[in-house]
Amino acid sequence: MLQKVQAATFEVVIPKPVDDPLTYEKALPLDLLPYQFRNDKYLSIGTAFALGGNRYVTAAHVINLGVGSLMGAPVLRDADGHVYAIDKITQFSLGQDFVVFSLATQPSKVTALDINTKPTLNTVVYAVGNALGTGVIVRDGLYTSDTPEDQDGRWKWMRFSAAASPGNSGGPLLDKDGKIIGIVLMKSPNENLNYALPIDEVLKAPDHLAVIDKRFPYQASFLDTSQTDTFKQQFALPKSFADFSATYLTLRDAFVDGQLKKLRETNADQLFPNGSGSNRLLHANADLRTFPAIIRRNGSGTWVMARPQASRSSLQRNGFVETSVVGGNLILMHLRKPDDLTASELYGHAKTFMDLTLKSWSFFRDIGSAKVRVTSLGEPTQQTIFSDTYQRHWQVRVWPLAYGNAIAIAFSLPVPDGYVSMIRLVPASQQHPAMIDMQAACDFVDMSYGGTLAQWKDYLTNTALLPAAFSGIDLRIDYGHRFAFHSKRFSLTYTPDLQKIDPDSYLDLGFGYIVNGASQNRHTVSWEVADVEARPDAHENTRINVNRHIAPTDDLDDSFRNQWDKFRHRQSPDDSVSYNKDGVTRIATVVGEPTDSSTVLYTAFVAAEGSVPQEVMKSQLDRLVKGLQVNER
């Protein structure tokens, strides 16, 4: 009987990738891997068994490991190492977690096992399977109980105490006489009770039909609210594995699209920039830090800027990479490009971007007990442009990580000094869900645009990659003579008698979310420059600044109204009186003539290193105000 059982049971394997485009810091120490694993051309993923009549069964989640895989289609392998390709998928149930299929060429030694559809509780059972990917073995235990499936109680799982390990999925559960009573599917998380689907459920399933009826939770990375819905579809079989995979992915991706749409619609009235929880952020000053922040909702329902702490690694010629991990699987990054790399060279060469990123991002490949650093992913296999709600144009690249059946997805936004990026590693089959989630997340990434004037000039030549907001901005830089910024809201011009203007001078443009109107309780918001700051050098405290402020709404707390009243009455520190703080002399004023009906006010600010007399600071402030024109009230 044991020989018959082993002949009817197979490994489910997928071919290992042959080519590896990745580059590593050293040769991979493959000798650290077990002999069997490193010499096997296939990766073992589960177990299957014969039902007779060229019908074979495994778990749906095992066969799904090949759907969207970078490694190729799953195949069966017998104890002698012979491999058999799948011909047609003939039955499938995602909820009950089984799939029935035929083989293109049948094994010669297989005799189907007998079936028992009415097993007895508390009797001996045997779990047969490819435990831990080391070959088919048999382990014994008891058939202890039945339990309804969680979703609707449409069938009962069998629970048994025979040991089951990763790789057992899809294998047969046998009674004491070697008859099939179920399909081994999953382990109990907290106790030694494992789960099987009664074989009778497979025998009763409709022929030539794929049934998808399973509940899934869904949560987008930009929102703390989740939802649960049922993925419910059917399609006709038989199909080749390739056609089955394409059909399944099309339906799965449509389901995920629907979940994201539903989540957006359900939360539309509270999703930034809408709802009362958005007003604090809409009234906040622009943040001039170049490392990106995530706009997220806190526990009280208020939208805030969350700027995670980042680690920095230096590159040659003043370059650096800052990275932070958000939510466990999203890498947030700011790349300041080396001075000898032009903007077009960086934006036009994805490999260059990722190679620089990997100098900071600690990305390792595990080989046995060793971790080997990845130094290059090579060229991406996909490159597109995605434009978010604010018409910022993100360069989207996908790199295959075939050894792990995974992909790296990077959304990179060109900024004057390099890139702001989001990077995520996901299973290859999850590309579409990850893509639409990252697309949606783009609207919730905030950053200032900062760089030297030389970097700004270089950046502005890449017109196709500039955000739409720059179509309304006229930025002119004439070294040693004149700097001019113009938008529909305000203009700023100054000359070297106010502050040095040369290639190493530094300019920050801070963007704000400006409410232009409301319709059905939803804001119409534009993303525009609300703050301009210029320095003679990136590392100096000397600087000039022009900042936009708006009147608070009634729902905001007194701190906003008190600040607004100070602006309207030109109270300290915006009273044109200099003061010294941390070794820097500062002076500021409110531009124009504020009134009780003012809804928008601008402040002008000057700072200088050291202790500088009032008359000198006032003279510099007057020069700044003279070159400032406000076009809104």
XYZ file of C-alpha atoms in Angstrom:
633
model
C 0.000 0.000 0.000
C 2.853 2.394 0.804
C 4.341 1.878 -2.672
C 0.947 2.541 -4.241
C 0.486 5.715 -2.180
C 3.914 7.043 -3.076
C 3.392 6.293 -6.765
C 0.118 8.227 -6.756
C 1.574 11.257 -4.940
C 3.724 13.915 -6.619
C 5.690 17.007 -5.848
C 4.384 20.211 -7.393
C 7.433 22.125 -8.613
C 8.226 25.215 -10.665
C 11.427 25.723 -12.646
C 14.127 27.856 -11.058
C 15.208 30.904 -13.082
C 18.240 30.339 -15.249
C 19.358 33.944 -15.737
C 19.956 36.432 -12.934
C 20.415 40.072 -14.036
C 21.309 41.177 -10.501
C 24.827 42.129 -9.448
C 26.153 41.340 -5.971
C 28.973 42.656 -3.821
C 30.619 39.225 -4.020
C 30.071 35.808 -5.531
C 27.051 34.044 -4.086
C 28.154 31.369 -1.571
C 25.859 28.724 -3.029
C 27.790 25.994 -1.232
C 26.013 27.120 1.955
C 22.736 25.808 0.551
C 21.736 22.172 1.117
C 23.090 19.919 -1.611
C 19.649 18.841 -2.808
C 18.338 22.394 -3.046
C 21.306 23.942 -4.844
C 21.484 21.149 -7.436
C 17.752 20.952 -8.105
C 16.562 22.696 -11.289
C 13.126 23.052 -9.724
C 11.676 24.696 -6.635
C 9.230 22.524 -4.717
C 6.003 24.337 -3.757
C 3.486 21.667 -2.769
C 1.971 18.249 -3.309
C -0.541 16.694 -5.748
C -2.097 13.260 -6.124
C -3.901 11.148 -8.723
C -7.671 10.704 -8.738
C -7.660 8.392 -11.777
C -8.715 8.954 -15.378
C -5.978 11.553 -15.950
C -7.316 13.671 -13.092
C -4.929 15.126 -10.534
C -5.612 17.292 -7.500
C -3.686 19.885 -5.513
C -4.479 22.944 -3.430
C -5.639 26.054 -5.257
C -3.133 28.153 -3.324
C -0.332 25.869 -4.553
C -1.265 26.167 -8.217
C -1.758 29.913 -7.731
C 1.928 30.241 -6.871
C 2.501 29.816 -10.598
C -0.082 32.442 -11.584
C 1.828 35.562 -12.618
C 5.067 33.804 -11.713
C 8.485 34.794 -13.063
C 9.535 31.145 -12.880
C 7.153 29.454 -15.286
C 4.204 27.093 -14.973
C 3.957 24.483 -12.194
C 4.604 20.853 -13.132
C 4.404 17.513 -11.304
C 7.455 15.447 -10.445
C 7.441 11.811 -9.352
C 9.811 9.993 -7.017
C 12.086 9.044 -9.953
C 12.507 12.702 -10.941
C 10.311 12.552 -14.048
C 8.460 15.806 -14.755
C 4.941 16.040 -16.180
C 3.430 19.227 -17.625
C -0.121 20.301 -16.865
C -2.416 19.994 -19.862
C -5.734 21.524 -18.781
C -7.253 22.964 -15.611
C -10.653 21.242 -15.391
C -12.049 22.231 -11.948
C -11.136 25.017 -9.544
C -12.462 26.416 -6.274
C -10.677 29.282 -4.584
C -12.846 29.140 -1.448
C -12.550 25.387 -0.959
C -8.919 25.639 -2.053
C -8.606 22.844 -4.616
C -7.870 22.469 -8.311
C -8.268 19.454 -10.610
C -6.222 19.165 -13.792
C -5.002 16.768 -16.444
C -1.441 16.071 -17.553
C -0.103 16.316 -21.088
C 1.690 12.977 -20.593
C 0.554 10.523 -17.953
C 2.954 8.657 -15.652
C 3.095 4.941 -16.460
C 3.195 3.616 -12.891
C 0.256 5.457 -11.401
C -2.747 3.615 -9.993
C -5.350 5.851 -8.424
C -6.051 5.327 -4.757
C -9.473 4.278 -3.516
C -11.749 6.926 -1.992
C -13.673 6.974 1.273
C -16.283 9.760 1.415
C -17.519 8.840 4.916
C -14.498 8.640 7.204
C -14.934 7.863 10.905
C -13.982 10.351 13.611
C -11.194 9.524 16.063
C -9.563 6.995 13.771
C -6.016 6.891 12.465
C -5.222 9.046 9.417
C -2.071 9.613 7.375
C -0.945 12.964 5.940
C 1.038 12.347 2.759
C 3.047 15.121 1.190
C 6.202 16.844 0.139
C 7.061 18.141 3.611
C 9.543 21.031 3.513
C 10.310 20.323 -0.131
C 12.463 17.263 0.585
C 10.310 14.544 -0.957
C 7.039 12.785 -0.245
C 6.703 11.312 3.247
C 3.861 9.811 5.320
C 2.971 10.842 8.898
C 0.188 9.571 11.120
C -2.292 11.057 13.555
C -6.036 11.110 14.310
C -9.059 12.512 12.506
C -10.272 14.550 15.465
C -13.173 16.778 14.444
C -15.050 18.795 11.813
C -15.441 22.554 11.823
C -17.500 24.859 9.554
C -15.617 27.103 7.174
C -15.546 30.692 8.464
C -17.253 32.612 5.672
C -20.715 31.038 5.408
C -20.408 27.539 6.882
C -21.038 26.029 3.426
C -18.913 22.978 4.172
C -16.909 21.560 7.041
C -13.155 21.276 7.268
C -11.699 18.062 8.589
C -9.261 18.544 11.451
C -6.521 16.050 12.131
C -3.441 15.712 14.320
C -1.020 14.150 11.816
C 1.947 16.477 11.353
C 1.836 18.798 8.336
C 4.664 21.067 7.191
C 5.062 23.667 4.447
C 4.977 21.677 1.213
C 2.253 19.311 2.428
C -0.461 21.502 0.901
C -2.381 19.660 -1.791
C -1.399 16.206 -0.600
C -3.862 13.422 0.260
C -5.183 12.697 3.726
C -5.664 8.915 3.962
C -7.615 6.687 6.321
C -6.134 3.608 7.984
C -6.736 1.556 4.828
C -4.946 4.013 2.537
C -8.128 5.467 1.050
C -8.332 9.170 0.229
C -10.569 11.071 2.642
C -9.378 14.654 2.091
C -6.869 17.176 0.741
C -4.350 18.588 3.213
C -4.599 22.379 3.020
C -3.466 24.354 6.043
C -2.041 24.321 9.524
C -3.757 25.504 12.656
C -1.865 28.580 13.880
C -2.048 27.847 17.597
C -2.269 24.101 18.075
C -1.393 20.778 16.477
C -4.640 20.510 14.540
C -4.373 20.778 10.781
C -7.080 21.211 8.149
C -8.177 19.195 5.134
C -11.043 19.519 2.646
C -13.179 16.368 2.500
C -12.589 14.604 -0.813
C -16.350 14.367 -1.242
C -16.403 18.157 -1.792
C -14.126 17.712 -4.805
C -16.220 14.884 -6.208
C -19.411 16.956 -5.877
C -17.902 20.094 -7.452
C -19.233 21.097 -10.898
C -17.181 19.912 -13.865
C -15.546 22.364 -16.236
C -16.029 25.351 -13.982
C -13.796 27.662 -11.969
C -15.583 28.982 -8.894
C -14.234 31.994 -7.012
C -16.108 32.778 -3.812
C -13.876 33.971 -1.030
C -13.904 36.904 1.354
C -10.848 39.177 1.419
C -9.941 42.211 3.526
C -8.706 45.269 1.660
C -6.792 48.262 2.962
C -4.990 50.938 0.990
C -1.662 52.191 2.272
C -2.854 55.819 2.349
C -5.851 55.223 4.634
C -6.299 53.627 8.045
C -9.787 52.346 7.167
C -10.181 48.804 5.834
C -13.081 46.913 4.296
C -13.935 43.281 3.627
C -15.691 42.060 0.508
C -16.228 38.805 -1.360
C -14.339 38.022 -4.546
C -17.060 36.136 -6.391
C -16.749 35.039 -10.030
C -17.053 31.980 -12.274
C -15.563 31.075 -15.622
C -15.672 28.072 -17.905
C -13.059 25.335 -17.988
C -11.072 23.497 -19.264
C -8.243 25.921 -19.949
C -4.531 25.629 -20.382
C -2.553 26.866 -17.405
C -1.568 30.016 -19.319
C -5.186 30.811 -20.243
C -6.384 29.965 -16.748
C -3.773 32.315 -15.247
C -4.660 35.161 -17.601
C -8.383 34.819 -16.875
C -7.870 34.558 -13.137
C -5.588 37.609 -13.004
C -7.990 39.668 -15.097
C -10.832 38.921 -12.680
C -8.648 39.347 -9.587
C -7.306 42.691 -10.799
C -10.822 43.923 -11.597
C -11.903 42.930 -8.076
C -9.006 44.873 -6.530
C -9.780 47.879 -8.747
C -13.329 47.755 -7.449
C -12.160 47.547 -3.844
C -9.992 50.642 -4.214
C -12.814 52.529 -5.934
C -15.274 51.511 -3.222
C -12.847 52.530 -0.473
C -12.385 55.942 -2.075
C -16.119 56.477 -2.568
C -17.018 55.341 0.954
C -14.486 57.738 2.488
C -14.742 60.535 -0.088
C -16.192 63.091 2.346
C -13.331 62.563 4.818
C -10.446 61.767 2.494
C -7.868 64.570 2.340
C -8.383 67.340 1.314
C -12.074 66.935 2.265
C -13.733 66.881 5.640
C -13.111 68.869 8.806
C -10.093 66.716 9.588
C -8.282 68.280 6.611
C -8.479 71.939 7.639
C -5.473 71.987 9.974
C -3.275 70.721 7.192
C -4.828 73.020 4.563
C -3.984 75.983 6.826
C -0.479 74.835 7.738
C 2.626 76.489 6.328
C 4.523 74.640 3.631
C 7.283 72.393 4.975
C 10.619 73.169 3.303
C 12.340 69.881 4.105
C 13.264 67.895 1.002
C 12.776 64.440 2.527
C 9.195 63.423 1.695
C 6.354 63.277 4.197
C 3.276 61.060 4.152
C -0.114 62.728 4.556
C -2.005 60.424 6.894
C -4.962 60.504 9.259
C -4.195 60.237 12.967
C -6.296 58.562 15.647
C -8.517 61.627 16.115
C -9.384 61.797 12.417
C -7.097 64.752 11.660
C -4.877 64.685 8.579
C -1.238 65.382 9.422
C 2.176 65.377 7.778
C 4.115 62.332 8.992
C 7.778 62.713 8.163
C 9.613 59.541 9.191
C 13.165 59.628 10.461
C 15.566 58.786 7.652
C 19.052 57.341 7.503
C 21.575 58.927 5.154
C 24.396 57.450 3.090
C 26.888 59.663 1.290
C 27.644 59.436 -2.417
C 30.546 60.961 -4.307
C 30.563 64.658 -5.254
C 28.098 65.927 -2.641
C 25.456 63.318 -3.398
C 23.574 61.371 -0.766
C 20.634 58.992 -0.364
C 18.148 59.243 2.503
C 15.836 56.284 3.149
C 13.126 55.338 5.606
C 10.800 52.326 5.828
C 7.105 53.179 6.221
C 4.450 50.688 7.227
C 6.859 47.772 7.071
C 7.060 47.400 3.289
C 7.309 50.844 1.670
C 10.704 52.471 1.261
C 10.546 56.263 1.157
C 13.618 57.894 -0.346
C 15.290 61.173 -1.301
C 18.236 61.007 -3.684
C 20.490 64.053 -3.965
C 22.379 63.369 -7.179
C 26.179 63.741 -7.423
C 27.292 67.080 -8.900
C 28.821 65.417 -11.975
C 25.521 63.767 -12.942
C 23.120 65.886 -14.990
C 19.385 65.804 -14.412
C 18.708 64.282 -17.840
C 21.305 61.547 -17.228
C 19.626 60.646 -13.926
C 16.042 60.843 -15.163
C 16.841 59.036 -18.401
C 18.731 56.058 -16.978
C 16.785 53.867 -14.568
C 19.782 51.634 -13.871
C 21.813 54.647 -12.728
C 19.023 55.689 -10.368
C 18.669 52.247 -8.805
C 22.434 51.679 -8.555
C 22.740 54.920 -6.583
C 19.761 53.970 -4.431
C 21.295 50.606 -3.561
C 24.291 52.384 -2.035
C 21.980 53.367 0.819
C 19.188 50.817 0.680
C 20.437 47.692 2.460
C 19.015 45.099 0.101
C 20.385 41.599 0.685
C 19.858 38.180 -0.788
C 19.826 35.400 1.779
C 22.009 32.418 0.879
C 21.846 29.910 3.692
C 23.211 31.684 6.764
C 24.852 34.457 4.686
C 23.435 37.783 3.510
C 24.899 39.054 0.254
C 24.304 42.684 -0.646
C 22.698 43.451 -3.996
C 24.559 46.264 -5.796
C 22.562 46.466 -9.047
C 19.187 45.294 -10.332
C 20.205 45.863 -13.950
C 17.720 47.421 -16.342
C 13.995 47.486 -15.514
C 11.657 45.428 -17.644
C 8.870 48.026 -17.515
C 8.952 51.834 -17.585
C 5.943 54.163 -17.633
C 4.865 57.614 -16.418
C 2.092 58.091 -13.857
C 0.524 61.501 -13.238
C -1.124 61.955 -9.844
C -4.089 64.191 -8.968
C -1.794 67.232 -8.766
C -0.254 66.400 -12.157
C 3.129 65.509 -10.750
C 4.728 63.081 -13.159
C 6.202 59.993 -11.489
C 8.555 57.705 -13.394
C 7.449 54.138 -12.713
C 9.935 51.268 -13.138
C 9.668 47.531 -12.455
C 12.630 45.209 -11.894
C 12.224 41.408 -11.729
C 13.782 39.546 -8.804
C 13.427 36.134 -10.375
C 15.257 34.217 -7.640
C 12.476 35.177 -5.205
C 9.596 35.256 -7.737
C 9.205 38.918 -6.791
C 9.479 42.382 -8.291
C 10.764 45.767 -7.166
C 8.484 48.691 -8.076
C 9.803 52.259 -7.907
C 7.726 55.431 -8.274
C 10.227 58.272 -8.695
C 9.380 61.965 -8.838
C 12.051 64.219 -10.390
C 12.930 67.160 -8.113
C 15.618 69.826 -8.631
C 18.362 68.027 -6.718
C 17.479 64.479 -7.827
C 14.540 62.251 -6.933
C 11.875 61.599 -4.334
C 10.873 57.936 -4.570
C 8.659 55.205 -3.193
C 9.949 51.631 -3.576
C 8.176 48.394 -2.742
C 9.075 44.706 -3.051
C 6.080 42.443 -3.755
C 5.405 38.938 -5.113
C 5.332 38.991 -8.910
C 1.658 37.984 -8.931
C 0.803 41.087 -6.863
C 2.069 43.628 -9.367
C -1.308 45.124 -10.245
C -2.613 45.466 -6.653
C 0.698 47.026 -5.612
C 0.709 49.350 -8.624
C -2.751 50.815 -8.044
C -2.046 51.205 -4.334
C 1.170 53.110 -5.024
C -0.583 55.224 -7.655
C -3.198 56.212 -5.082
C -0.489 56.826 -2.471
C 1.227 59.385 -4.744
C -1.472 61.924 -3.804
C -0.447 61.554 -0.171
C 3.274 62.202 -0.594
C 4.431 65.739 0.155
C 7.823 67.358 -0.358
C 9.431 70.723 -1.018
C 11.368 71.397 -4.199
C 14.876 72.452 -3.217
C 18.249 72.694 -4.907
C 21.097 74.938 -5.871
C 20.384 77.463 -8.600
C 22.581 75.374 -10.914
C 20.442 72.324 -10.144
C 17.284 74.351 -10.714
C 18.466 75.491 -14.144
C 19.316 71.910 -15.095
C 16.024 70.560 -13.738
C 13.867 73.092 -15.585
C 15.216 71.919 -18.960
C 13.381 68.582 -18.486
C 10.037 70.109 -19.385
C 8.156 66.824 -19.965
C 8.773 65.768 -16.349
C 7.864 69.064 -14.663
C 4.656 69.113 -12.582
C 1.763 71.015 -14.145
C 2.144 73.655 -11.411
C 5.321 74.841 -13.146
C 3.350 75.839 -16.230
C 2.087 78.782 -14.167
C 5.507 79.692 -12.793
C 8.118 81.887 -14.441
C 11.481 81.313 -12.772
C 14.449 83.312 -14.098
C 17.976 83.031 -12.781
C 20.703 85.393 -14.004
C 23.870 84.702 -12.002
C 25.330 87.818 -10.440
C 22.504 90.023 -11.655
C 18.919 89.070 -10.924
C 16.592 86.418 -9.542
C 12.879 86.485 -10.416
C 9.963 84.251 -9.434
C 6.465 84.873 -10.770
C 3.175 83.030 -10.220
C -0.434 84.109 -10.476
C -0.481 84.659 -6.691
C 2.736 86.573 -6.077
C 6.044 87.642 -7.609
C 9.512 88.068 -6.099
C 12.522 89.785 -7.619
C 15.872 90.578 -6.006
C 19.434 91.456 -6.947
C 22.834 90.716 -5.347
C 22.586 93.798 -3.131
C 20.015 91.782 -1.150
C 21.562 88.324 -1.470
C 24.177 86.563 -3.559
C 22.952 84.926 -6.784
C 25.375 82.295 -8.085
C 25.310 78.587 -9.053
C 25.778 77.451 -5.431
C 22.982 79.642 -4.048
C 20.055 77.609 -2.802
C 16.333 77.904 -3.575
C 13.408 76.178 -1.850
C 9.884 76.257 -3.247
C 7.363 75.059 -0.684
C 4.045 73.875 -2.080
C 0.703 74.161 -0.350
C -2.769 72.725 -0.924
C -4.831 75.774 -1.855
C -8.624 75.585 -1.661
C -10.201 77.221 -4.708
C -13.812 76.356 -3.974
C -16.183 73.674 -2.755
C -18.884 71.572 -4.350
C -21.178 69.199 -2.436
C -18.988 69.479 0.665
C -15.857 68.595 -1.302
C -12.948 70.938 -1.798
C -11.438 71.896 -5.112
C -7.741 72.052 -4.280
C -4.728 73.065 -6.328
C -1.105 72.308 -5.486
C 0.807 75.588 -5.765
C 3.862 77.398 -4.464
C 3.059 79.006 -1.109
C 6.573 79.597 0.235
C 9.797 80.816 -1.402
C 13.094 80.728 0.478
C 16.507 81.620 -0.931
C 19.935 81.285 0.656
C 23.356 82.405 -0.555
C 24.487 78.835 0.211
C 22.660 75.650 1.200
C 24.528 75.467 4.504
C 24.104 79.096 5.658
C 21.496 80.457 8.038
C 21.396 83.714 6.083
C 18.217 83.660 4.000
C 15.174 85.489 2.694
C 11.663 84.081 2.757
C 8.192 84.918 1.468
C 5.315 82.897 2.943
C 1.582 82.739 2.209
C -0.986 82.506 5.027
C -4.787 82.149 4.925
C -7.534 83.096 7.359
C -8.625 80.207 9.609
C -11.971 78.487 9.233
C -14.414 78.466 12.144
C -13.688 74.849 13.095
C -10.000 75.481 13.824
C -8.791 76.071 17.370
C -7.740 79.364 18.931
C -4.061 78.926 18.090
C -4.880 79.509 14.414
C -7.060 82.551 15.144
C -4.481 84.036 17.519
C -1.759 83.652 14.918
C -3.969 85.221 12.260
C -4.717 88.192 14.529
C -0.981 88.703 15.033
C -0.501 88.822 11.283
C -3.350 91.310 10.822
C -1.909 93.635 13.469
C 1.775 93.113 12.558
C 2.627 91.925 16.014
C 5.987 90.420 16.980
C 7.834 88.782 15.347
C 6.314 90.298 12.176
C 6.674 93.929 13.363
C 9.805 94.950 11.400
C 11.886 94.811 14.594
C 15.022 92.670 14.457
C 15.789 90.054 17.095
C 18.545 87.531 17.666
C 17.950 83.808 18.087
C 20.602 81.074 18.154
C 23.249 83.442 16.811
C 21.114 84.548 13.858
C 19.533 88.013 13.517
C 16.017 87.952 12.110
C 13.420 90.444 10.995
C 9.971 90.038 9.423
C 6.883 91.971 8.388
C 3.437 91.462 6.935
C 3.248 92.705 3.342
C 0.663 95.282 2.288
C -2.134 96.691 4.424
C -3.963 93.963 6.350
C -7.631 94.588 7.107
C -10.383 92.807 9.022
C -11.652 91.425 5.703
C -8.285 90.036 4.571
C -8.385 86.332 3.756
C -4.811 85.963 2.476
C -1.669 87.579 3.915
C 2.002 87.297 3.018
C 4.971 87.653 5.331
C 8.483 88.698 4.295
C 11.434 87.488 6.367
C 15.192 88.130 6.391
C 17.843 86.334 8.467
C 21.577 87.029 8.731
C 24.402 85.236 10.548
C 25.672 86.924 13.709
C 24.572 90.125 15.380
C 23.434 92.679 12.808
C 22.148 96.191 13.646
C 18.441 97.007 13.328
C 18.991 99.581 10.595
C 20.894 97.108 8.418
C 18.267 94.409 8.848
C 15.435 96.897 8.198
C 17.161 98.034 5.016
C 17.403 94.423 3.789
C 13.773 93.788 4.672
C 12.727 96.904 2.745
C 14.639 95.671 -0.314
C 12.873 92.315 -0.081
C 9.423 93.915 0.237
C 10.159 96.298 -2.637
C 10.763 93.310 -4.937
C 7.627 91.510 -3.770
C 4.260 91.881 -5.472
C 1.164 90.166 -4.101
C -1.606 89.532 -6.614
C -4.338 88.280 -4.254
C -6.124 89.539 -1.183
